[in-house]
PDB file of N, CA and C in Angstrom:
ATOM      1  N   MET A  32     110.775  75.517 110.830  1.00 51.00           N
ATOM      2  CA  MET A  32     109.912  75.333 110.223  1.00 51.00           C
ATOM      3  C   MET A  32     108.763  75.924 111.277  1.00 51.00           C
ATOM      4  N   SER A  33     108.884  75.789 112.668  1.00 67.00           N
ATOM      5  CA  SER A  33     108.034  76.350 113.544  1.00 67.00           C
ATOM      6  C   SER A  33     107.883  78.154 112.889  1.00 67.00           C
ATOM      7  N   ARG A  34     109.386  78.322 113.351  1.00 69.00           N
ATOM      8  CA  ARG A  34     109.286  80.272 113.157  1.00 69.00           C
ATOM      9  C   ARG A  34     108.704  80.255 111.872  1.00 69.00           C
ATOM     10  N   ASN A  35     108.979  80.088 110.957  1.00 69.00           N
ATOM     11  CA  ASN A  35     108.323  80.721 109.421  1.00 69.00           C
ATOM     12  C   ASN A  35     106.752  79.952 109.757  1.00 69.00           C
ATOM     13  N   ARG A  36     106.398  79.390 110.156  1.00 67.00           N
ATOM     14  CA  ARG A  36     104.777  79.373 110.942  1.00 67.00           C
ATOM     15  C   ARG A  36     104.531  80.483 111.740  1.00 67.00           C
ATOM     16  N   GLU A  37     105.233  80.756 112.941  1.00 68.00           N
ATOM     17  CA  GLU A  37     104.902  81.490 113.629  1.00 68.00           C
ATOM     18  C   GLU A  37     105.014  83.029 112.729  1.00 68.00           C
ATOM     19  N   LYS A  38     105.941  83.225 111.993  1.00 64.00           N
ATOM     20  CA  LYS A  38     106.384  84.787 111.511  1.00 64.00           C
ATOM     21  C   LYS A  38     104.201  84.897 110.268  1.00 64.00           C
ATOM     22  N   LYS A  39     104.165  83.721 109.951  1.00 65.00           N
ATOM     23  CA  LYS A  39     102.815  83.866 108.887  1.00 65.00           C
ATOM     24  C   LYS A  39     101.933  84.031 109.757  1.00 65.00           C
ATOM     25  N   ILE A  40     101.820  83.539 110.729  1.00 66.00           N
ATOM     26  CA  ILE A  40     100.456  83.737 111.672  1.00 66.00           C
ATOM     27  C   ILE A  40     100.958  85.144 112.212  1.00 66.00           C
ATOM     28  N   GLN A  41     101.512  85.396 112.949  1.00 66.00           N
ATOM     29  CA  GLN A  41     102.317  87.017 113.065  1.00 66.00           C
ATOM     30  C   GLN A  41     101.441  88.190 111.895  1.00 66.00           C
ATOM     31  N   ASP A  42     101.971  87.849 110.841  1.00 67.00           N
ATOM     32  CA  ASP A  42     101.798  88.405 109.643  1.00 67.00           C
ATOM     33  C   ASP A  42     100.177  88.652 109.524  1.00 67.00           C
ATOM     34  N   LYS A  43      99.921  87.729 109.398  1.00 67.00           N
ATOM     35  CA  LYS A  43      98.340  87.388 109.412  1.00 67.00           C
ATOM     36  C   LYS A  43      97.466  88.373 110.123  1.00 67.00           C
ATOM     37  N   LYS A  44      98.010  88.875 111.484  1.00 67.00           N
ATOM     38  CA  LYS A  44      97.565  89.023 112.824  1.00 67.00           C
ATOM     39  C   LYS A  44      97.479  90.322 112.495  1.00 67.00           C
ATOM     40  N   GLU A  45      98.865  90.997 112.039  1.00 67.00           N
ATOM     41  CA  GLU A  45      98.831  92.593 111.864  1.00 67.00           C
ATOM     42  C   GLU A  45      98.025  92.994 110.780  1.00 67.00           C
ATOM     43  N   ASN A  46      97.936  92.167 109.300  1.00 67.00           N
ATOM     44  CA  ASN A  46      97.166  92.523 108.194  1.00 67.00           C
ATOM     45  C   ASN A  46      95.483  92.422 108.945  1.00 67.00           C
ATOM     46  N   ARG A  47      95.149  91.798 109.875  1.00 66.00           N
ATOM     47  CA  ARG A  47      93.836  91.732 110.202  1.00 66.00           C
ATOM     48  C   ARG A  47      93.705  93.189 110.821  1.00 66.00           C
ATOM     49  N   GLU A  48      94.912  93.791 112.066  1.00 65.00           N
ATOM     50  CA  GLU A  48      94.561  94.862 112.895  1.00 65.00           C
ATOM     51  C   GLU A  48      94.082  95.854 111.707  1.00 65.00           C
ATOM     52  N   ALA A  49      95.282  95.932 110.718  1.00 62.00           N
ATOM     53  CA  ALA A  49      95.716  96.989 109.945  1.00 62.00           C
ATOM     54  C   ALA A  49      93.939  97.226 109.225  1.00 62.00           C
ATOM     55  N   LYS A  50      93.568  96.394 109.062  1.00 67.00           N
ATOM     56  CA  LYS A  50      92.626  96.259 108.229  1.00 67.00           C
ATOM     57  C   LYS A  50      90.675  96.611 108.723  1.00 67.00           C
ATOM     58  N   ASN A  51      91.393  96.209 110.104  1.00 74.00           N
ATOM     59  CA  ASN A  51      90.085  96.546 111.347  1.00 74.00           C
ATOM     60  C   ASN A  51      90.079  98.782 111.343  1.00 74.00           C
ATOM     61  N   TYR A  52      91.322  98.698 111.390  1.00 76.00           N
ATOM     62  CA  TYR A  52      91.451 100.195 111.420  1.00 76.00           C
ATOM     63  C   TYR A  52      90.961 100.927 110.563  1.00 76.00           C
ATOM     64  N   LEU A  53      91.432  99.852 109.082  1.00 80.00           N
ATOM     65  CA  LEU A  53      91.160 101.042 107.796  1.00 80.00           C
ATOM     66  C   LEU A  53      89.274 101.129 107.944  1.00 80.00           C
ATOM     67  N   ALA A  54      88.521 100.055 108.088  1.00 82.00           N
ATOM     68  CA  ALA A  54      87.227 100.038 108.392  1.00 82.00           C
ATOM     69  C   ALA A  54      86.878 101.035 109.516  1.00 82.00           C
ATOM     70  N   GLU A  55      86.975 100.959 110.687  1.00 85.00           N
ATOM     71  CA  GLU A  55      86.863 101.852 111.490  1.00 85.00           C
ATOM     72  C   GLU A  55      86.992 103.396 111.120  1.00 85.00           C
ATOM     73  N   SER A  56      88.392 103.975 110.383  1.00 87.00           N
ATOM     74  CA  SER A  56      88.615 105.570 109.766  1.00 87.00           C
ATOM     75  C   SER A  56      87.258 105.650 108.759  1.00 87.00           C
ATOM     76  N   ILE A  57      86.947 104.689 107.708  1.00 88.00           N
ATOM     77  CA  ILE A  57      85.977 104.949 107.258  1.00 88.00           C
ATOM     78  C   ILE A  57      84.661 105.129 107.572  1.00 88.00           C
ATOM     79  N   SER A  58      84.495 104.001 108.850  1.00 90.00           N
ATOM     80  CA  SER A  58      82.776 104.384 109.341  1.00 90.00           C
ATOM     81  C   SER A  58      82.771 105.784 109.639  1.00 90.00           C
ATOM     82  N   LEU A  59      83.721 106.644 110.380  1.00 90.00           N
ATOM     83  CA  LEU A  59      84.024 107.430 111.078  1.00 90.00           C
ATOM     84  C   LEU A  59      83.621 108.823 110.370  1.00 90.00           C
ATOM     85  N   GLY A  60      84.299 108.662 109.243  1.00 91.00           N
ATOM     86  CA  GLY A  60      84.527 109.615 108.125  1.00 91.00           C
ATOM     87  C   GLY A  60      83.004 109.641 107.712  1.00 91.00           C
ATOM     88  N   MET A  61      82.648 108.511 107.252  1.00 92.00           N
ATOM     89  CA  MET A  61      81.259 109.241 106.586  1.00 92.00           C
ATOM     90  C   MET A  61      80.438 109.196 107.910  1.00 92.00           C
ATOM     91  N   CYS A  62      80.454 109.217 109.109  1.00 93.00           N
ATOM     92  CA  CYS A  62      79.635 109.914 109.745  1.00 93.00           C
ATOM     93  C   CYS A  62      79.938 111.207 110.444  1.00 93.00           C
ATOM     94  N   PHE A  63      80.895 111.537 110.786  1.00 93.00           N
ATOM     95  CA  PHE A  63      81.430 112.754 110.207  1.00 93.00           C
ATOM     96  C   PHE A  63      80.838 113.873 108.958  1.00 93.00           C
ATOM     97  N   GLY A  64      80.891 113.054 107.685  1.00 93.00           N
ATOM     98  CA  GLY A  64      80.311 113.694 106.768  1.00 93.00           C
ATOM     99  C   GLY A  64      79.206 114.079 106.340  1.00 93.00           C
ATOM    100  N   VAL A  65      77.886 112.943 106.988  1.00 94.00           N
ATOM    101  CA  VAL A  65      77.012 113.002 106.654  1.00 94.00           C
ATOM    102  C   VAL A  65      76.392 114.470 107.694  1.00 94.00           C
ATOM    103  N   ALA A  66      77.241 114.202 108.860  1.00 94.00           N
ATOM    104  CA  ALA A  66      76.935 115.154 110.182  1.00 94.00           C
ATOM    105  C   ALA A  66      76.730 116.533 109.823  1.00 94.00           C
ATOM    106  N   ILE A  67      78.126 117.034 108.796  1.00 94.00           N
ATOM    107  CA  ILE A  67      78.636 118.209 108.283  1.00 94.00           C
ATOM    108  C   ILE A  67      77.661 118.019 107.081  1.00 94.00           C
ATOM    109  N   GLY A  68      77.535 117.200 106.279  1.00 94.00           N
ATOM    110  CA  GLY A  68      76.511 117.525 105.272  1.00 94.00           C
ATOM    111  C   GLY A  68      75.536 117.895 105.562  1.00 94.00           C
ATOM    112  N   ALA A  69      75.079 117.367 106.274  1.00 94.00           N
ATOM    113  CA  ALA A  69      73.538 118.011 106.911  1.00 94.00           C
ATOM    114  C   ALA A  69      73.093 119.028 107.216  1.00 94.00           C
ATOM    115  N   VAL A  70      74.621 119.713 108.012  1.00 95.00           N
ATOM    116  CA  VAL A  70      73.933 121.474 108.259  1.00 95.00           C
ATOM    117  C   VAL A  70      74.174 121.802 107.518  1.00 95.00           C
ATOM    118  N   ILE A  71      75.783 122.154 106.676  1.00 95.00           N
ATOM    119  CA  ILE A  71      75.376 122.569 105.456  1.00 95.00           C
ATOM    120  C   ILE A  71      74.251 122.705 104.076  1.00 95.00           C
ATOM    121  N   GLY A  72      73.619 121.338 104.269  1.00 95.00           N
ATOM    122  CA  GLY A  72      72.560 121.236 103.469  1.00 95.00           C
ATOM    123  C   GLY A  72      71.048 121.914 104.241  1.00 95.00           C
ATOM    124  N   ALA A  73      71.102 121.909 105.180  1.00 94.00           N
ATOM    125  CA  ALA A  73      69.413 122.326 105.992  1.00 94.00           C
ATOM    126  C   ALA A  73      69.975 123.988 106.269  1.00 94.00           C
ATOM    127  N   LEU A  74      70.849 124.481 105.840  1.00 95.00           N
ATOM    128  CA  LEU A  74      71.449 126.319 105.676  1.00 95.00           C
ATOM    129  C   LEU A  74      71.380 126.298 104.770  1.00 95.00           C
ATOM    130  N   THR A  75      71.701 125.907 103.049  1.00 95.00           N
ATOM    131  CA  THR A  75      71.951 126.398 101.901  1.00 95.00           C
ATOM    132  C   THR A  75      70.403 125.314 101.806  1.00 95.00           C
ATOM    133  N   ASP A  76      69.666 124.724 101.514  1.00 93.00           N
ATOM    134  CA  ASP A  76      68.137 124.396 101.384  1.00 93.00           C
ATOM    135  C   ASP A  76      68.628 123.416 100.498  1.00 93.00           C
ATOM    136  N   ASN A  77      69.598 122.560 100.095  1.00 93.00           N
ATOM    137  CA  ASN A  77      70.147 121.673  99.365  1.00 93.00           C
ATOM    138  C   ASN A  77      70.382 120.664 100.213  1.00 93.00           C
ATOM    139  N   PHE A  78      69.537 120.017 100.651  1.00 90.00           N
ATOM    140  CA  PHE A  78      69.973 118.565 102.051  1.00 90.00           C
ATOM    141  C   PHE A  78      70.649 117.608 100.571  1.00 90.00           C
ATOM    142  N   GLY A  79      69.822 117.199  99.466  1.00 91.00           N
ATOM    143  CA  GLY A  79      70.041 115.976  99.000  1.00 91.00           C
ATOM    144  C   GLY A  79      71.908 116.393  98.874  1.00 91.00           C
ATOM    145  N   ILE A  80      71.490 116.683  97.479  1.00 94.00           N
ATOM    146  CA  ILE A  80      73.339 117.386  97.170  1.00 94.00           C
ATOM    147  C   ILE A  80      74.117 117.300  98.544  1.00 94.00           C
ATOM    148  N   TRP A  81      73.967 117.905  99.276  1.00 94.00           N
ATOM    149  CA  TRP A  81      75.068 118.502 100.312  1.00 94.00           C
ATOM    150  C   TRP A  81      75.425 116.459 101.517  1.00 94.00           C
ATOM    151  N   MET A  82      74.605 115.619 101.369  1.00 93.00           N
ATOM    152  CA  MET A  82      74.331 115.232 101.952  1.00 93.00           C
ATOM    153  C   MET A  82      75.302 113.569 101.511  1.00 93.00           C
ATOM    154  N   CYS A  83      74.674 113.749 100.409  1.00 93.00           N
ATOM    155  CA  CYS A  83      75.930 112.953  99.177  1.00 93.00           C
ATOM    156  C   CYS A  83      77.593 113.164  99.511  1.00 93.00           C
ATOM    157  N   LEU A  84      77.397 114.828  99.009  1.00 94.00           N
ATOM    158  CA  LEU A  84      78.441 115.436  99.213  1.00 94.00           C
ATOM    159  C   LEU A  84      79.828 115.050 100.160  1.00 94.00           C
ATOM    160  N   GLY A  85      78.824 115.186 101.425  1.00 93.00           N
ATOM    161  CA  GLY A  85      79.164 114.724 102.737  1.00 93.00           C
ATOM    162  C   GLY A  85      80.003 113.659 102.791  1.00 93.00           C
ATOM    163  N   ILE A  86      78.883 112.678 102.413  1.00 93.00           N
ATOM    164  CA  ILE A  86      79.312 111.111 102.690  1.00 93.00           C
ATOM    165  C   ILE A  86      80.925 110.806 101.655  1.00 93.00           C
ATOM    166  N   SER A  87      80.540 111.263 100.766  1.00 94.00           N
ATOM    167  CA  SER A  87      81.603 111.145  99.717  1.00 94.00           C
ATOM    168  C   SER A  87      83.141 111.933 100.438  1.00 94.00           C
ATOM    169  N   ILE A  88      82.972 112.853 101.104  1.00 94.00           N
ATOM    170  CA  ILE A  88      84.288 113.327 101.371  1.00 94.00           C
ATOM    171  C   ILE A  88      84.220 112.963 102.848  1.00 94.00           C
ATOM    172  N   GLY A  89      83.590 112.255 103.637  1.00 92.00           N
ATOM    173  CA  GLY A  89      83.807 112.116 104.558  1.00 92.00           C
ATOM    174  C   GLY A  89      84.355 110.318 104.166  1.00 92.00           C
ATOM    175  N   MET A  90      84.281 109.854 103.253  1.00 92.00           N
ATOM    176  CA  MET A  90      84.607 108.117 103.434  1.00 92.00           C
ATOM    177  C   MET A  90      86.623 108.720 102.597  1.00 92.00           C
ATOM    178  N   CYS A  91      85.904 109.526 101.835  1.00 93.00           N
ATOM    179  CA  CYS A  91      87.935 109.816 101.037  1.00 93.00           C
ATOM    180  C   CYS A  91      88.924 110.240 102.459  1.00 93.00           C
ATOM    181  N   LEU A  92      88.323 111.060 103.448  1.00 91.00           N
ATOM    182  CA  LEU A  92      89.143 111.574 104.582  1.00 91.00           C
ATOM    183  C   LEU A  92      89.431 110.405 105.282  1.00 91.00           C
ATOM    184  N   GLY A  93      88.425 109.472 105.759  1.00 89.00           N
ATOM    185  CA  GLY A  93      88.519 108.207 105.804  1.00 89.00           C
ATOM    186  C   GLY A  93      89.661 107.385 105.524  1.00 89.00           C
ATOM    187  N   ILE A  94      89.517 106.831 104.498  1.00 88.00           N
ATOM    188  CA  ILE A  94      90.430 106.402 103.692  1.00 88.00           C
ATOM    189  C   ILE A  94      92.010 106.514 103.675  1.00 88.00           C
ATOM    190  N   ALA A  95      92.036 108.247 104.104  1.00 89.00           N
ATOM    191  CA  ALA A  95      93.071 108.170 104.057  1.00 89.00           C
ATOM    192  C   ALA A  95      93.794 108.168 105.265  1.00 89.00           C
ATOM    193  N   VAL A  96      93.371 108.645 106.383  1.00 86.00           N
ATOM    194  CA  VAL A  96      93.215 108.578 107.512  1.00 86.00           C
ATOM    195  C   VAL A  96      93.672 107.211 107.860  1.00 86.00           C
ATOM    196  N   GLY A  97      92.937 106.049 107.944  1.00 81.00           N
ATOM    197  CA  GLY A  97      93.327 104.588 108.105  1.00 81.00           C
ATOM    198  C   GLY A  97      94.604 104.383 107.243  1.00 81.00           C
ATOM    199  N   GLN A  98      94.589 104.940 106.158  1.00 81.00           N
ATOM    200  CA  GLN A  98      96.098 104.453 105.219  1.00 81.00           C
ATOM    201  C   GLN A  98      97.464 105.355 106.571  1.00 81.00           C
ATOM    202  N   GLN A  99      97.141 106.136 106.687  1.00 81.00           N
ATOM    203  CA  GLN A  99      98.232 107.037 107.587  1.00 81.00           C
ATOM    204  C   GLN A  99      98.153 106.520 108.772  1.00 81.00           C
ATOM    205  N   ILE A 100      96.841 105.534 109.569  1.00 74.00           N
ATOM    206  CA  ILE A 100      97.596 104.596 110.918  1.00 74.00           C
ATOM    207  C   ILE A 100      97.904 103.269 110.560  1.00 74.00           C
ATOM    208  N   LYS A 101      97.561 102.715 109.033  1.00 64.00           N
ATOM    209  CA  LYS A 101      98.456 101.902 108.498  1.00 64.00           C
ATOM    210  C   LYS A 101      99.515 101.793 108.797  1.00 64.00           C
ATOM    211  N   LYS A 102      99.799 102.602 108.291  1.00 62.00           N
ATOM    212  CA  LYS A 102     101.531 103.099 108.330  1.00 62.00           C
ATOM    213  C   LYS A 102     102.546 102.910 109.113  1.00 62.00           C
TER     214      LYS A 102
END
């Protein structure tokens, strides 16, 4: 019974760590997306659209990276 309980605790810990990696990668992806979107938006005089696109693309890339780290 004790081994089963230890395994469940270890599984929960690993799951929590995987969620942290995913949250961190999404956050970093959004930050880089905002930065890149701001630069492109300033260069093309279309700031609003590129900021939104930068955040969206950054979030998608962050999710992809987070999934790769999780494995």
